[in-house]
XYZ file of C-alpha atoms in Angstrom:
513
model
C -14.065 75.222 79.871
C -14.926 79.517 78.981
C -16.487 80.979 82.117
C -15.843 84.935 82.980
C -14.085 86.252 86.068
C -15.123 86.388 88.977
C -16.214 89.836 90.089
C -14.136 90.894 92.711
C -14.310 94.812 94.229
C -10.629 96.696 94.271
C -8.765 97.555 96.558
C -8.154 102.116 96.681
C -4.830 102.900 95.890
C -3.211 103.536 98.489
C -2.728 107.089 99.507
C 0.221 110.143 99.197
C 0.173 109.964 103.114
C 3.936 108.247 103.704
C 2.103 105.425 105.251
C 2.180 106.825 108.718
C -1.659 107.180 109.052
C -4.507 105.110 109.520
C -5.024 101.402 111.450
C -3.160 98.971 110.631
C -5.644 96.015 109.561
C -7.370 94.677 113.145
C -7.700 90.833 114.290
C -10.720 89.701 111.582
C -11.029 92.229 109.656
C -12.258 90.946 106.338
C -10.374 92.000 104.237
C -10.950 91.661 100.299
C -8.352 89.883 97.785
C -6.884 92.324 95.108
C -8.697 92.988 92.702
C -7.715 90.837 89.214
C -7.985 92.734 85.518
C -7.742 89.887 82.348
C -6.687 91.426 79.136
C -9.490 90.089 76.422
C -8.377 85.773 75.230
C -9.911 84.250 72.298
C -11.168 80.473 72.513
C -9.488 78.133 70.692
C -10.961 76.069 67.827
C -13.011 72.873 67.541
C -10.376 71.026 64.844
C -11.599 72.520 60.983
C -9.932 75.245 60.905
C -6.082 76.559 61.469
C -5.739 78.174 64.954
C -4.088 81.093 64.472
C -7.324 81.828 61.978
C -9.897 81.065 64.291
C -7.813 82.785 66.679
C -9.202 85.610 64.267
C -12.807 85.147 64.001
C -13.087 83.642 67.499
C -15.765 85.878 69.188
C -13.895 87.434 72.346
C -14.019 85.865 75.477
C -13.323 85.982 78.600
C -11.651 83.267 80.426
C -10.612 83.251 84.357
C -6.287 82.441 85.001
C -4.602 81.746 87.450
C -3.086 84.851 88.952
C -0.171 84.449 88.638
C 1.032 83.270 85.117
C -1.258 85.617 84.056
C 1.448 88.722 82.704
C -1.712 90.356 82.210
C -3.413 90.495 85.492
C -2.269 93.964 87.148
C -3.083 94.711 91.507
C -3.539 97.465 93.390
C -2.758 97.133 96.584
C -3.168 99.404 100.076
C -0.640 100.122 102.379
C -0.823 98.546 105.974
C -1.236 102.066 106.865
C -0.729 102.157 111.073
C 0.661 104.550 113.900
C 4.777 103.178 112.305
C 3.013 100.625 109.326
C 7.473 101.234 107.838
C 7.677 98.013 111.477
C 4.392 96.430 110.853
C 4.078 92.698 111.699
C 0.970 89.976 110.596
C 0.282 88.507 113.278
C 2.047 89.731 115.756
C 0.577 93.983 116.499
C -2.114 94.899 116.135
C -0.937 98.483 115.550
C 2.284 98.993 114.030
C 4.403 100.484 115.962
C 4.538 97.507 117.915
C 3.111 99.530 121.227
C 0.032 96.730 121.081
C 1.177 93.027 120.520
C -0.232 89.857 121.039
C 1.019 87.952 123.586
C 0.513 84.989 121.340
C 0.801 84.816 117.309
C -2.564 85.329 116.463
C -3.521 85.860 112.197
C -6.694 87.038 111.299
C -8.830 84.913 110.422
C -8.507 86.676 105.989
C -4.941 86.396 105.210
C -3.967 90.266 105.656
C -3.914 92.272 101.932
C -1.701 95.283 102.551
C 1.808 96.759 102.071
C 4.261 97.496 104.546
C 5.876 101.172 102.951
C 9.495 102.057 102.911
C 10.723 104.450 105.581
C 10.778 108.039 104.182
C 14.666 108.039 104.366
C 14.826 103.883 103.769
C 18.722 103.619 102.376
C 20.237 99.988 101.148
C 22.551 98.151 104.664
C 25.622 98.049 104.044
C 27.843 94.894 102.590
C 29.032 92.831 105.427
C 31.043 93.476 107.733
C 30.527 97.318 108.075
C 27.030 96.849 108.398
C 27.657 94.575 111.374
C 29.318 98.162 113.201
C 26.082 100.299 112.124
C 23.183 100.675 110.542
C 21.526 103.434 109.066
C 19.420 104.634 111.750
C 16.513 106.096 109.444
C 15.783 101.809 108.053
C 14.734 101.097 111.619
C 14.242 104.268 113.456
C 10.669 103.670 115.614
C 9.836 106.322 119.047
C 10.483 102.928 121.245
C 14.282 102.777 119.607
C 15.402 106.158 119.956
C 14.082 106.091 123.655
C 16.174 103.501 123.967
C 19.123 104.195 122.860
C 19.408 107.588 125.221
C 19.830 105.084 127.901
C 22.655 102.200 127.606
C 25.559 103.096 125.617
C 26.327 100.075 123.830
C 24.377 102.165 120.873
C 24.209 105.439 119.956
C 22.837 107.625 117.387
C 25.331 109.273 115.494
C 23.618 111.101 112.745
C 22.533 108.984 110.324
C 23.449 106.191 112.165
C 22.980 103.870 114.745
C 26.697 102.790 116.282
C 27.658 99.878 117.636
C 31.052 100.802 119.749
C 33.015 96.814 119.062
C 34.338 97.220 123.236
C 30.591 98.242 124.640
C 28.527 95.668 125.571
C 25.214 95.635 127.606
C 27.527 93.224 129.916
C 30.067 95.355 131.503
C 34.009 94.764 130.117
C 32.258 93.248 126.629
C 30.835 90.256 125.184
C 34.320 88.405 124.528
C 34.955 88.763 127.958
C 31.974 87.412 128.581
C 32.027 84.712 126.688
C 35.644 84.382 127.697
C 34.326 83.838 130.960
C 32.546 81.092 129.960
C 34.683 78.690 128.351
C 37.039 79.059 131.017
C 33.512 77.841 133.562
C 32.696 74.963 131.472
C 35.823 73.735 128.962
C 33.803 71.196 127.111
C 31.588 74.069 125.948
C 34.115 74.141 122.781
C 32.320 77.190 120.584
C 32.980 76.207 117.220
C 33.772 72.549 117.418
C 31.108 71.307 119.905
C 28.468 73.866 120.577
C 27.580 74.738 116.593
C 24.507 76.170 116.975
C 22.551 78.138 120.214
C 19.407 80.161 120.847
C 19.958 83.410 122.358
C 16.337 83.989 124.027
C 15.343 88.314 124.316
C 17.345 90.138 121.478
C 18.961 92.877 122.539
C 22.142 93.541 121.177
C 22.942 90.681 119.498
C 26.594 91.319 120.996
C 27.055 87.631 122.627
C 26.057 86.168 118.467
C 28.676 88.346 116.909
C 31.242 87.419 120.016
C 30.174 83.975 119.258
C 30.339 83.891 115.228
C 34.385 84.680 115.454
C 34.194 81.354 117.197
C 32.415 80.174 114.611
C 29.228 78.929 115.683
C 25.426 80.685 114.703
C 23.704 82.237 117.060
C 19.688 83.135 116.005
C 18.440 85.399 118.864
C 14.958 84.749 119.864
C 12.948 88.518 120.056
C 9.629 87.674 122.547
C 7.148 89.207 121.288
C 5.373 90.913 123.641
C 8.473 92.129 125.317
C 8.524 96.400 124.629
C 12.764 96.513 123.889
C 12.825 94.105 121.647
C 15.715 94.998 119.359
C 15.557 91.501 116.506
C 14.932 94.443 113.959
C 17.895 95.765 114.958
C 19.968 92.202 115.180
C 18.698 91.694 111.493
C 18.822 94.887 110.259
C 22.997 94.192 111.276
C 23.303 91.262 109.538
C 22.941 88.890 112.942
C 20.609 86.060 112.748
C 16.948 87.065 114.417
C 13.157 85.737 114.321
C 10.757 87.062 116.668
C 8.622 85.278 119.020
C 6.411 84.445 122.466
C 6.956 82.129 124.559
C 4.236 81.752 125.895
C 1.749 78.898 125.606
C 2.242 77.256 122.539
C 5.290 75.450 121.181
C 8.825 77.604 119.730
C 8.325 77.055 115.866
C 11.954 74.221 116.576
C 12.230 70.702 115.644
C 12.956 68.989 119.648
C 16.600 68.375 120.397
C 17.572 71.071 117.465
C 20.073 73.565 119.936
C 23.793 73.040 121.248
C 22.913 75.486 124.073
C 20.461 77.572 125.230
C 21.802 81.173 126.477
C 19.160 83.622 128.619
C 21.412 86.470 129.705
C 19.183 89.394 131.272
C 15.726 88.352 130.777
C 13.673 88.211 133.785
C 11.596 85.236 132.558
C 10.311 83.826 135.647
C 11.668 80.222 134.206
C 9.540 78.430 137.550
C 5.834 80.034 137.160
C 3.580 77.886 135.706
C 4.355 74.235 137.314
C 8.047 75.361 135.119
C 6.273 74.954 131.947
C 8.896 77.540 129.483
C 11.942 75.137 130.836
C 9.958 72.618 129.649
C 9.743 73.285 126.082
C 13.300 74.686 126.671
C 13.714 71.391 127.848
C 12.344 70.012 124.762
C 14.097 71.579 121.747
C 17.545 71.228 124.044
C 19.706 68.750 123.073
C 20.397 65.647 125.483
C 24.077 66.473 126.639
C 23.012 70.364 125.263
C 24.202 73.147 127.480
C 21.328 75.877 128.792
C 23.224 78.958 130.533
C 21.410 82.049 132.139
C 23.153 85.392 132.880
C 21.989 88.713 135.932
C 22.680 91.518 137.638
C 20.806 91.719 140.400
C 19.507 88.497 142.475
C 16.101 87.717 143.584
C 16.156 85.141 146.031
C 12.789 84.614 145.566
C 13.241 83.120 141.572
C 16.994 81.636 142.524
C 14.831 79.283 144.673
C 11.882 78.140 142.086
C 14.882 78.225 139.105
C 16.406 75.542 141.061
C 13.705 73.417 142.316
C 12.312 73.300 138.810
C 15.982 72.127 137.385
C 15.923 69.668 139.736
C 12.494 68.052 139.096
C 14.188 68.214 135.101
C 17.073 66.388 136.078
C 19.046 69.607 134.841
C 23.077 69.089 136.046
C 24.460 72.376 137.159
C 28.014 71.782 136.353
C 29.273 75.467 136.723
C 28.406 79.042 138.826
C 30.214 81.747 138.483
C 30.089 85.521 139.383
C 32.216 88.163 137.773
C 33.258 91.553 138.764
C 34.068 92.484 135.262
C 31.152 92.313 134.336
C 29.593 92.184 137.531
C 26.912 89.132 136.904
C 26.269 85.714 137.570
C 26.444 83.409 134.994
C 25.925 79.230 135.636
C 25.394 76.929 133.084
C 23.390 73.617 133.009
C 23.168 70.696 130.924
C 20.080 68.769 130.109
C 20.430 64.723 131.323
C 21.979 62.766 127.698
C 20.465 59.918 128.927
C 17.839 58.931 131.298
C 18.672 57.064 134.045
C 19.233 60.115 136.043
C 15.062 60.243 135.838
C 14.691 56.994 137.065
C 16.175 58.381 140.084
C 13.639 60.816 140.478
C 12.032 61.447 143.957
C 9.341 62.882 142.508
C 7.680 61.948 139.393
C 6.883 65.434 139.152
C 6.794 66.339 135.555
C 5.364 62.852 134.400
C 6.826 61.710 131.475
C 5.212 62.150 128.085
C 2.130 60.318 126.752
C 3.436 58.740 123.398
C 0.362 60.574 121.662
C 2.513 63.550 122.972
C 4.069 63.918 120.060
C 7.530 65.856 120.937
C 8.535 66.669 117.213
C 4.753 68.949 116.474
C 5.846 72.580 116.984
C 3.277 74.488 115.703
C 0.125 76.006 116.923
C 0.511 73.179 119.681
C 0.408 73.763 123.010
C 2.976 73.105 125.521
C 2.109 70.466 127.504
C 3.133 69.473 131.700
C 5.055 66.378 131.089
C 9.102 65.535 130.437
C 10.144 63.956 127.236
C 12.563 61.659 127.772
C 16.004 61.356 126.344
C 16.311 59.253 122.480
C 18.074 55.513 123.143
C 19.557 53.578 120.156
C 21.731 54.722 117.348
C 18.358 54.763 115.430
C 17.207 57.769 117.181
C 18.060 61.460 116.368
C 19.934 62.967 119.746
C 21.157 58.975 120.291
C 24.649 60.248 120.292
C 26.100 64.298 119.789
C 26.956 64.714 116.125
C 30.205 65.212 114.694
C 32.424 68.544 115.430
C 31.601 71.701 113.114
C 32.217 71.323 109.960
C 32.415 67.749 109.394
C 28.855 67.593 110.346
C 27.820 69.271 107.536
C 28.229 66.519 104.923
C 28.465 63.459 108.231
C 25.256 61.730 107.770
C 24.508 59.655 111.420
C 23.308 56.380 111.395
C 19.922 56.989 112.022
C 19.346 58.609 108.308
C 18.813 55.352 107.733
C 17.732 55.698 103.332
C 17.708 59.133 103.495
C 21.482 59.503 103.086
C 21.542 58.400 100.486
C 19.083 61.887 99.123
C 20.869 64.907 102.089
C 24.404 63.701 99.953
C 22.633 64.197 96.763
C 20.808 66.771 97.684
C 24.688 68.879 99.086
C 26.064 67.840 95.711
C 22.739 69.442 93.132
C 22.564 72.576 94.786
C 27.033 73.205 94.862
C 26.393 72.788 90.958
C 24.134 75.150 90.732
C 25.062 77.875 93.473
C 28.488 77.917 91.420
C 27.166 77.268 88.136
C 24.145 80.006 88.300
C 23.630 81.676 91.703
C 27.115 83.460 92.156
C 28.053 84.464 88.491
C 25.363 84.836 86.256
C 22.551 86.047 87.359
C 23.480 90.288 87.842
C 23.864 89.181 91.464
C 25.549 91.362 94.467
C 26.586 88.832 97.154
C 28.559 91.699 98.771
C 25.792 93.031 99.874
C 24.003 89.610 100.337
C 24.238 88.330 104.138
C 20.809 88.158 105.595
C 19.629 85.006 103.162
C 16.768 82.835 103.495
C 15.474 79.379 102.153
C 11.407 79.259 101.496
C 11.598 75.528 100.748
C 14.714 74.110 102.670
C 13.841 70.582 102.117
C 17.614 69.015 103.875
C 19.412 72.300 103.883
C 21.248 71.403 100.821
C 21.385 75.235 99.244
C 22.119 76.316 102.856
C 25.089 73.594 102.852
C 26.126 75.590 99.492
C 26.911 78.594 101.328
C 28.386 77.595 103.697
C 31.623 79.157 102.630
C 30.395 82.529 101.787
C 29.866 85.525 104.588
C 26.386 84.835 104.210
C 23.542 82.861 106.833
C 20.359 81.318 105.700
C 16.785 80.731 107.471
C 15.980 77.211 106.529
C 11.824 76.953 106.167
C 10.465 73.587 106.584
C 6.760 74.233 105.432
C 4.711 72.614 108.254
C 2.915 70.650 105.321
C 5.854 69.475 103.843
C 7.723 67.115 104.834
C 9.514 67.241 109.189
C 13.283 67.708 107.231
C 14.170 70.408 109.455
C 15.380 68.009 112.872
C 18.193 66.706 110.023
C 19.007 70.060 108.914
C 19.302 71.343 112.666
C 21.751 68.130 112.761
C 24.151 69.316 109.990
C 24.907 72.502 111.669
C 22.709 74.848 109.926
C 19.220 77.468 111.616
C 15.734 76.511 110.326
C 12.439 77.397 111.658
C 8.941 75.654 110.938
C 6.204 78.241 108.948
C 2.260 77.758 107.099
C 2.866 80.159 103.538
C -0.301 80.634 104.422
C 0.186 83.227 107.041
C 2.581 86.353 107.124
C 6.499 84.852 107.920
C 7.148 86.001 111.726
C 9.270 88.604 111.114
C 10.122 92.520 111.147
C 9.953 93.855 107.607
C 13.147 93.906 105.055
C 14.672 91.616 107.410
C 16.093 89.415 104.326
C 18.515 90.233 101.617
C 16.886 87.695 99.287
C 15.005 84.932 98.775
C 14.960 81.529 97.814
C 11.922 79.519 96.789
C 12.523 76.165 95.137
C 9.519 74.897 93.774
C 7.450 76.175 97.236
C 4.857 77.801 94.503
C 4.343 74.640 92.061
C 1.221 73.671 93.738
C -0.901 77.157 92.491
C 0.313 75.725 88.226
C -2.386 74.402 86.951
C -1.743 71.760 84.217
C -2.178 71.797 80.527
C -4.191 69.305 80.697
């Protein structure tokens, strides 16, 4: 059927203002889609004449085509011109400089259809590992960062660079000493073998993740959206895995039992408040038998008592405590029970066990419930056994996968061949400049697994409307998140050096029949 294009209002062209004036789209503002311009296309003949002749004779009419597949489509996007629009995160900021943020992820009713402009002095990041120790200050500069730098010696502004002295950290003695002290406290942690995937809550220097990187541990830093000193953007600029989220009333976008260990250094989070609800979420995403490491320079007796009571209610075992003279911090290590027998010994059944319909796997816009999920039992349940040591776990397919074992193995074989034969040599990509990679439709994580030997890290994204394969990705020693691609992704602009999308946009195509 031939039809006229719908009449749509054209968005204004970006003003020549450097993108630092005006306001970012406010929550609830009705954004109009960009105007789609189409060239005239002839109609096809009814079959009596040659098609080429028919095209010449047929009257010129307009036909609406799918915009992504029309070579004649043109868009005119406006800039997200907030106070500091270079760092604007839709669904998180309501001011582009991040000074005003939602307590929870909150997307406007109409999708944000504006471009985040580049900083005036933006430069391409240095190759890895050089970018680990210094980044272009102009790429991440904003007033809050400038004030933060003045009060901390583990980062400094020198000329055009933001520098990170390797022996300096937020705790005295440096990150390496801090990690080694944890080794001494709990030798069973065994970084890089037993512990492969760590969540670091409240992103600051990312020094903890860098120290663990040397031990073959991948650490995902979680920058809290309601924290005004969030440095997730700086971590990403340095080439360290990070994302932005909220510890509030909703679950984090991770599977249950995903992380081998969770760390919270000097984060001052009231874990015991509101009935210990935040700890219940940590309990959900921590692997049975996994470790929760918490450290602080100061001691708040009331908080200490509240946290201890909450840990007891969850049956977490306090396996080590140390007040380190060098770092001048107190470190506590707790372990989540690996089996359910300990829960049966609780004198008070509070929090109660979750009901079967309160699915621990749901993590997208799902509220945290005041209930405790039991540990899995039986070899057919994920999490009942600890994974193989890294790197064996990357290509070891546990029994609970069942018939999926063959598919996961075939997926890895496929992506190894594609990466070796095409991606690494043939697409014109300078892989020395690639550090942060996102797989927008990860499935089993085969693409990330094929790149495991390269000096890159991959954020595996599993769309919320697809099959839930993210637990398999974590089981293999890789990281990722759930996401709905109808909404903006929770990260700072310019986070990734390479985006990979395999069949992500297939649903937008229109069949020729």
